[in-house]
Coordinates of C-alpha atoms in Angstrom, one line a residue:
M21 CA -49.0 119.2 -33.5
A22 CA -51.8 118.8 -36.1
P23 CA -54.6 121.2 -35.9
T24 CA -58.0 120.1 -34.6
L25 CA -60.6 120.1 -37.2
L26 CA -64.4 120.6 -37.1
W27 CA -66.7 119.4 -39.9
I28 CA -70.2 121.1 -40.3
G29 CA -72.8 119.5 -42.5
L30 CA -73.3 115.9 -43.2
G31 CA -75.3 115.6 -46.4
N32 CA -74.4 113.4 -49.4
M33 CA -71.1 115.5 -50.1
G34 CA -70.2 116.1 -46.4
R35 CA -70.3 112.8 -45.5
G36 CA -67.8 111.5 -48.1
M37 CA -65.5 114.4 -47.8
S38 CA -65.2 114.1 -44.0
K39 CA -64.8 110.4 -44.3
N40 CA -61.6 110.9 -46.4
I41 CA -60.3 113.7 -43.8
V42 CA -60.7 111.0 -41.2
E43 CA -59.0 108.3 -43.1
K44 CA -56.3 110.3 -45.0
G45 CA -56.0 113.6 -43.2
N46 CA -53.2 112.7 -40.8
L47 CA -55.1 114.0 -37.7
D48 CA -53.7 113.8 -34.3
G49 CA -57.1 113.7 -32.6
P50 CA -60.7 112.9 -33.6
L51 CA -62.5 114.9 -36.4
L52 CA -65.1 116.9 -34.5
L53 CA -68.6 116.4 -36.2
Y54 CA -71.6 118.8 -36.1
N55 CA -74.9 118.4 -37.9
R56 CA -78.2 120.3 -37.5
S57 CA -79.8 116.8 -37.0
S58 CA -77.5 115.4 -34.3
Q59 CA -78.8 111.8 -34.9
R60 CA -77.2 111.8 -38.4
A61 CA -73.9 112.9 -36.9
T62 CA -74.3 110.2 -34.3
D63 CA -75.0 107.5 -37.0
F64 CA -72.1 108.7 -39.1
S65 CA -69.6 108.7 -36.3
A66 CA -70.6 105.3 -35.4
K67 CA -69.0 104.0 -38.7
F68 CA -65.6 104.7 -37.5
P69 CA -63.3 103.2 -35.1
V70 CA -63.5 104.7 -31.7
G71 CA -61.5 107.9 -31.2
K72 CA -61.5 108.8 -34.8
T73 CA -64.5 111.2 -34.7
E74 CA -66.5 113.0 -32.0
V75 CA -69.9 114.4 -32.2
V76 CA -69.9 117.8 -30.4
E77 CA -72.9 118.8 -28.5
S78 CA -73.2 122.3 -29.9
L79 CA -71.9 124.5 -32.5
A80 CA -70.3 126.7 -30.0
D81 CA -68.5 123.8 -28.4
G82 CA -67.0 122.6 -31.7
V83 CA -66.0 126.2 -32.7
S84 CA -64.2 126.9 -29.5
R85 CA -62.1 123.5 -29.7
A86 CA -61.3 123.7 -33.5
D87 CA -58.3 125.4 -35.4
I88 CA -59.8 124.5 -38.8
I89 CA -63.6 124.7 -39.4
F90 CA -64.9 123.1 -42.7
S91 CA -68.4 123.7 -43.7
C92 CA -70.6 122.2 -46.6
I93 CA -74.3 123.2 -45.9
A94 CA -77.3 123.1 -48.0
N95 CA -78.2 126.7 -49.0
D96 CA -77.4 130.2 -48.5
E97 CA -79.7 130.8 -45.6
A98 CA -78.3 127.8 -43.7
V99 CA -74.8 128.9 -44.3
Q100 CA -75.5 132.5 -43.2
E101 CA -77.2 131.3 -40.0
T102 CA -74.5 128.9 -39.2
F103 CA -71.8 131.7 -39.7
R104 CA -73.8 134.2 -37.5
A105 CA -73.7 131.7 -34.8
M106 CA -70.1 130.8 -35.2
L107 CA -68.9 134.4 -35.2
E108 CA -70.5 135.0 -31.8
E109 CA -67.5 132.9 -30.4
N110 CA -63.8 133.9 -30.3
V111 CA -62.6 132.9 -33.7
N112 CA -59.4 134.8 -33.9
G113 CA -56.7 132.9 -35.7
K114 CA -59.0 130.2 -36.8
L115 CA -59.3 129.2 -40.5
F116 CA -62.8 128.8 -42.0
I117 CA -63.1 126.5 -45.2
E118 CA -66.3 126.9 -46.8
S119 CA -67.4 124.4 -49.4
S120 CA -71.1 124.9 -49.8
T121 CA -72.6 125.9 -53.2
I122 CA -73.9 129.4 -52.5
H123 CA -74.2 132.7 -54.4
P124 CA -70.8 134.6 -55.0
D125 CA -72.2 137.7 -53.1
T126 CA -73.2 135.4 -50.2
T127 CA -69.6 134.1 -49.9
E128 CA -68.1 137.7 -50.3
A129 CA -70.3 139.0 -47.4
I130 CA -69.5 136.0 -45.1
A131 CA -65.9 136.4 -45.8
K132 CA -65.9 139.9 -44.9
D133 CA -67.6 139.2 -41.5
V134 CA -65.0 136.4 -40.8
V135 CA -62.0 138.4 -41.5
A136 CA -63.5 141.3 -39.4
K137 CA -63.3 138.8 -36.5
G138 CA -59.6 138.1 -37.0
A139 CA -60.0 134.8 -38.7
E140 CA -59.1 133.5 -42.1
F141 CA -61.5 132.4 -44.8
V142 CA -61.1 130.1 -47.9
A143 CA -63.9 129.7 -50.4
A144 CA -63.6 126.0 -51.5
P145 CA -66.5 124.5 -53.4
V146 CA -65.9 121.3 -55.0
F147 CA -67.1 119.6 -58.2
G148 CA -68.2 115.9 -58.3
A149 CA -71.1 113.6 -57.4
P150 CA -71.5 112.0 -54.0
Q151 CA -69.7 108.8 -55.3
M152 CA -66.6 110.9 -56.1
A153 CA -66.7 112.5 -52.6
E154 CA -66.8 109.1 -51.1
A155 CA -63.8 108.0 -53.3
G156 CA -62.0 111.4 -52.6
Q157 CA -62.0 112.2 -56.3
L158 CA -63.4 115.7 -56.3
V159 CA -62.2 118.7 -57.9
G160 CA -61.6 121.5 -55.4
V161 CA -61.7 125.2 -56.2
L162 CA -59.9 127.3 -53.8
A163 CA -59.9 131.1 -53.5
G164 CA -58.8 133.7 -51.0
P165 CA -55.4 135.0 -49.6
A166 CA -52.5 132.8 -50.9
A167 CA -51.4 131.9 -47.4
S168 CA -54.8 130.8 -46.2
V169 CA -55.3 128.8 -49.4
A170 CA -52.0 127.0 -48.8
R171 CA -53.0 126.2 -45.3
A172 CA -56.3 124.6 -46.7
K173 CA -54.8 122.7 -49.6
Q174 CA -53.5 119.8 -47.3
W175 CA -57.1 118.4 -47.1
F176 CA -57.9 118.7 -50.9
K177 CA -55.6 117.1 -53.4
G178 CA -54.9 113.5 -52.1
V179 CA -57.5 113.5 -49.4
T180 CA -60.9 114.9 -50.6
S181 CA -60.1 115.7 -54.1
S182 CA -57.8 114.5 -57.0
K183 CA -57.4 117.9 -58.5
E184 CA -57.5 121.6 -57.5
I185 CA -58.2 124.8 -59.2
D186 CA -56.1 127.5 -57.6
F187 CA -57.5 130.9 -57.3
S188 CA -54.9 132.1 -54.7
D189 CA -55.3 135.9 -54.1
K190 CA -58.3 136.1 -56.2
P191 CA -61.6 137.2 -54.9
Y192 CA -63.7 134.6 -52.9
S193 CA -66.6 135.1 -55.4
K194 CA -64.4 133.6 -58.2
A195 CA -64.5 130.1 -56.8
L196 CA -68.3 130.3 -56.4
T197 CA -69.0 131.8 -60.0
L198 CA -67.1 128.9 -61.3
K199 CA -69.0 126.4 -59.2
V200 CA -72.4 127.9 -60.1
L201 CA -71.7 128.0 -63.8
G202 CA -70.2 124.5 -63.7
N203 CA -73.4 123.1 -62.2
T204 CA -75.3 124.4 -65.1
F205 CA -73.6 121.8 -67.2
I206 CA -75.1 119.2 -65.1
L207 CA -78.6 120.8 -65.2
N208 CA -78.4 121.1 -69.0
M209 CA -77.0 117.5 -69.3
A210 CA -80.1 116.1 -67.4
E211 CA -82.5 118.2 -69.4
Q212 CA -81.0 117.0 -72.7
L213 CA -80.9 113.3 -71.7
A214 CA -84.4 113.5 -70.4
E215 CA -85.7 115.1 -73.6
A216 CA -83.9 112.6 -75.7
H217 CA -85.1 109.7 -73.9
V218 CA -88.8 110.7 -74.1
V219 CA -88.6 111.4 -77.9
A220 CA -86.9 108.1 -78.3
E221 CA -89.5 106.3 -76.5
K222 CA -92.4 108.0 -78.3
T223 CA -91.0 107.6 -81.8
G224 CA -90.4 103.9 -81.1
L225 CA -86.8 104.2 -81.4
G226 CA -86.4 103.1 -77.8
T227 CA -84.5 104.4 -74.8
E228 CA -81.8 101.6 -74.8
A229 CA -80.4 102.9 -78.2
I230 CA -80.0 106.4 -76.8
H231 CA -78.2 105.0 -73.7
Q232 CA -75.9 103.0 -75.8
I233 CA -74.9 106.2 -77.9
V234 CA -74.5 108.2 -74.7
D235 CA -72.3 105.7 -73.1
S236 CA -70.2 105.1 -76.2
I237 CA -69.5 108.9 -77.1
F238 CA -69.9 110.8 -73.7
G239 CA -69.6 108.5 -70.8
G240 CA -69.0 109.5 -67.2
P241 CA -72.0 111.4 -65.7
Y242 CA -73.8 111.2 -68.9
T243 CA -74.0 107.5 -68.6
A244 CA -74.7 107.5 -64.8
Y245 CA -77.6 109.9 -65.2
S246 CA -79.0 108.2 -68.2
Q247 CA -78.9 104.8 -66.3
R248 CA -80.6 106.5 -63.3
M249 CA -83.4 107.8 -65.5
L250 CA -84.0 104.5 -67.2
T251 CA -83.8 102.2 -64.1
G252 CA -85.9 104.4 -61.8
D253 CA -83.0 104.9 -59.3
Y254 CA -84.1 108.4 -58.5
Y255 CA -87.5 107.4 -57.4
N256 CA -86.5 104.2 -55.5
R257 CA -83.9 106.1 -53.3
D258 CA -84.6 106.6 -49.6
E259 CA -82.7 110.0 -50.0
P260 CA -82.3 112.1 -53.2
L261 CA -78.7 111.9 -54.8
F262 CA -79.1 115.5 -55.9
A263 CA -82.2 117.1 -54.3
V264 CA -84.4 119.1 -56.6
E265 CA -84.5 121.9 -54.1
L266 CA -80.6 122.2 -54.2
A267 CA -80.5 121.9 -58.1
R268 CA -83.0 124.6 -58.2
K269 CA -81.2 126.8 -55.9
D270 CA -78.1 126.4 -58.2
A271 CA -80.2 127.2 -61.3
R272 CA -81.5 130.4 -59.6
H273 CA -77.8 131.5 -58.7
A274 CA -76.7 130.9 -62.2
M275 CA -79.7 132.8 -63.8
S276 CA -79.0 135.7 -61.4
L277 CA -75.3 135.8 -62.2
A278 CA -76.3 135.7 -66.0
E279 CA -79.0 138.2 -65.7
S280 CA -76.5 140.7 -63.9
V281 CA -74.3 140.7 -67.0
G282 CA -77.2 140.9 -69.5
V283 CA -77.2 137.1 -70.4
R284 CA -80.2 134.8 -70.4
L285 CA -79.6 131.0 -69.9
R286 CA -82.5 129.5 -71.7
N287 CA -81.5 125.9 -71.3
V288 CA -81.2 126.5 -67.3
E289 CA -84.7 128.0 -67.5
A290 CA -86.3 124.9 -69.2
A291 CA -84.4 122.6 -66.7
D292 CA -85.6 124.6 -63.8
A293 CA -89.3 124.6 -65.0
H294 CA -89.0 120.8 -65.2
L295 CA -87.5 120.6 -61.9
A296 CA -90.3 122.6 -60.5
M297 CA -92.8 120.1 -61.9
A298 CA -90.7 117.2 -60.3
Y299 CA -90.8 118.9 -56.9
E300 CA -94.5 119.7 -57.1
H301 CA -95.2 116.0 -57.7
V302 CA -92.8 114.4 -55.3
G303 CA -91.9 117.1 -52.7
S304 CA -88.5 117.5 -50.9
S305 CA -87.6 113.7 -51.7
A306 CA -87.4 114.8 -55.4
D307 CA -84.1 114.0 -57.1
M308 CA -82.7 115.9 -60.2
A309 CA -82.9 112.9 -62.5
G310 CA -86.7 113.2 -61.8
I311 CA -86.6 115.8 -64.6
Y312 CA -87.2 112.7 -66.8
G313 CA -90.5 112.0 -65.3
A314 CA -91.5 115.7 -65.5
I315 CA -90.7 115.8 -69.3
R316 CA -92.7 112.6 -69.9
K317 CA -95.7 114.0 -68.1
E318 CA -95.4 117.3 -70.2
S319 CA -95.0 115.3 -73.3
G320 CA -98.3 113.4 -72.9
L321 CA -97.1 109.9 -72.0
K322 CA -99.7 109.8 -69.1
Y323 CA -102.5 109.8 -71.7
A324 CA -101.5 106.2 -72.5
V325 CA -103.9 105.4 -69.4
F326 CA -106.9 106.3 -71.7
I327 CA -105.5 104.0 -74.5
G328 CA -104.7 101.4 -72.1
L329 CA -108.4 101.5 -70.6
V330 CA -109.9 100.9 -74.0
V331 CA -107.7 97.9 -74.8
I332 CA -108.5 96.4 -71.5
A333 CA -112.2 97.0 -71.8
A334 CA -112.0 95.3 -75.3
L335 CA -110.2 92.3 -73.7
C336 CA -112.9 92.1 -71.0
V337 CA -115.6 92.0 -73.7
A338 CA -113.7 89.5 -75.6
S339 CA -113.3 87.2 -72.5
W340 CA -117.0 87.4 -71.9
F341 CA -117.9 86.3 -75.4
L342 CA -115.1 83.6 -75.5
A343 CA -116.1 82.0 -72.1
P344 CA -117.8 78.7 -72.5
K345 CA -121.7 79.1 -72.3
G346 CA -124.8 77.7 -73.8
E347 CA -124.1 74.8 -76.3
N348 CA -120.4 75.7 -76.2
Q349 CA -120.1 74.8 -72.6
V350 CA -118.0 71.9 -71.7
S351 CA -119.9 69.4 -69.7
V352 CA -118.1 68.7 -66.4
Q353 CA -119.2 65.7 -64.4
P354 CA -119.0 65.7 -60.6
S355 CA -115.9 64.1 -59.3
R356 CA -117.6 61.2 -57.6
R357 CA -120.0 58.6 -59.2
C358 CA -123.6 60.0 -59.4
D359 CA -126.0 57.7 -57.6
L360 CA -129.0 59.9 -58.2
S361 CA -131.6 59.9 -60.9
Q362 CA -130.5 60.9 -64.4
A363 CA -132.4 64.2 -64.2
A364 CA -130.6 65.0 -60.8
C365 CA -127.2 64.0 -62.2
D366 CA -127.7 66.2 -65.2
K367 CA -128.8 69.1 -62.8
T368 CA -125.6 68.6 -60.9
A369 CA -123.4 68.5 -63.9
D370 CA -125.0 71.7 -65.2
L371 CA -124.4 73.3 -61.9
F372 CA -120.6 72.5 -62.2
S373 CA -120.6 73.8 -65.7
F374 CA -122.2 77.0 -64.7
R375 CA -119.9 77.5 -61.8
L376 CA -116.9 76.7 -64.2
W377 CA -118.1 79.2 -66.6
R378 CA -118.8 81.9 -64.1
S379 CA -115.4 81.5 -62.4
S380 CA -113.7 81.7 -65.8
A381 CA -115.5 84.8 -66.7
I382 CA -114.7 86.4 -63.2
L383 CA -111.2 85.4 -63.5
A384 CA -110.7 86.9 -66.9
I385 CA -112.4 90.2 -65.9
V386 CA -110.5 90.4 -62.7
S387 CA -107.1 89.7 -64.5
C388 CA -107.9 92.4 -67.1
Y389 CA -108.8 94.9 -64.3
L390 CA -105.5 94.2 -62.4
M391 CA -103.6 94.7 -65.7
W392 CA -105.4 98.0 -66.2
A393 CA -104.8 99.0 -62.5
I394 CA -101.1 98.4 -62.8
T395 CA -100.9 100.2 -66.1
F396 CA -102.9 103.1 -64.7
L397 CA -100.9 103.4 -61.6
A398 CA -97.6 103.4 -63.4
Q399 CA -98.6 105.9 -66.0
L400 CA -100.3 108.1 -63.3
H401 CA -97.0 108.5 -61.6
P402 CA -95.1 110.5 -64.2
L403 CA -91.7 109.9 -62.4
I404 CA -92.0 106.1 -63.1
A405 CA -90.4 104.9 -66.3
P406 CA -92.9 102.8 -68.2
R407 CA -90.5 100.1 -68.7
K408 CA -87.1 99.1 -67.2
S409 CA -83.9 99.0 -69.1
G410 CA -82.1 95.7 -69.7
I411 CA -78.8 97.6 -69.7
R412 CA -76.1 95.7 -67.9
E413 CA -73.9 97.2 -64.9
E414 CA -70.9 97.2 -67.0
H415 CA -72.2 100.2 -68.9
L416 CA -71.7 102.3 -65.9
H417 CA -68.5 104.2 -65.6

């Protein structure tokens, strides 16, 4: 009989991974689901046929019923809190597969507590974007006792992942060290892309040329992040694809690891500083690709507001002088035949002309003001690209 599985954590990665376990994991019963926000678990469960998933009422209920317990949670504090609660139950003989991105030292401490309770533990962080999780194309990194890793493998390659990196009988921390360092590639990539796009924009080269060379030479995540920056996807999303809070957590872990061995990650420091700017501007909904907006702001693109204001003011003045007035007014007669005296008719025509001139002037000024307002609001928001890219969807990998 297949074991009963409990999945804890339904963020962007957790939803994709658990979906593939439901669809390809050969489970005899429903996949048990637990999330700190029960509504998210309920909504997610509703996407599957009846009997494929079950939302548990409490963590204790799920742990007591499960043989295998997966977790993919946001940060170290949440993981520690969750495991403290789970280890209050009888977990003897159960297997914990932990896929969160946390500090290697945190993983070692949790694993020690789990093993002391008679359970098994596998550190199993994964590489890949949420789209890869959805498609079952992640790269799993598994560390721990060989027997425990062997038990866990059946839910990785061919189910949630396309590849595995096997650290059997290696310290749990090895998997997380690789994960944390691997994530610096993403941070550095986003920083470099954002810098290049901003320089290209300010020099007049244009961002589309940069995107084309990125797509042609690097492809993959480079193309995807470049596209997200240029099209504004990161500020139009209801939920960040890679939350700035999580990206900064990964950056802190990487810098801490490096510092412990006498190395300084200057590229990561720069990326972290820009992520902090994005978070300050947007808050918890900030997406890592918002690093582009932060670099734009830092590079002075927002000062285009002042230039735009001068240009618009000039246009407003020009519209005033060019509007028909005095001898240059167009004589506009009333639409119906004038049956009044000539003086009265002339007065009526002058009134129509004045109203036309006044309306034209007001319309010109209002139009200019609206143009300025749109420019001002767009430039004031440093996370909004000043212009959309015309790059077609087929450039995405």
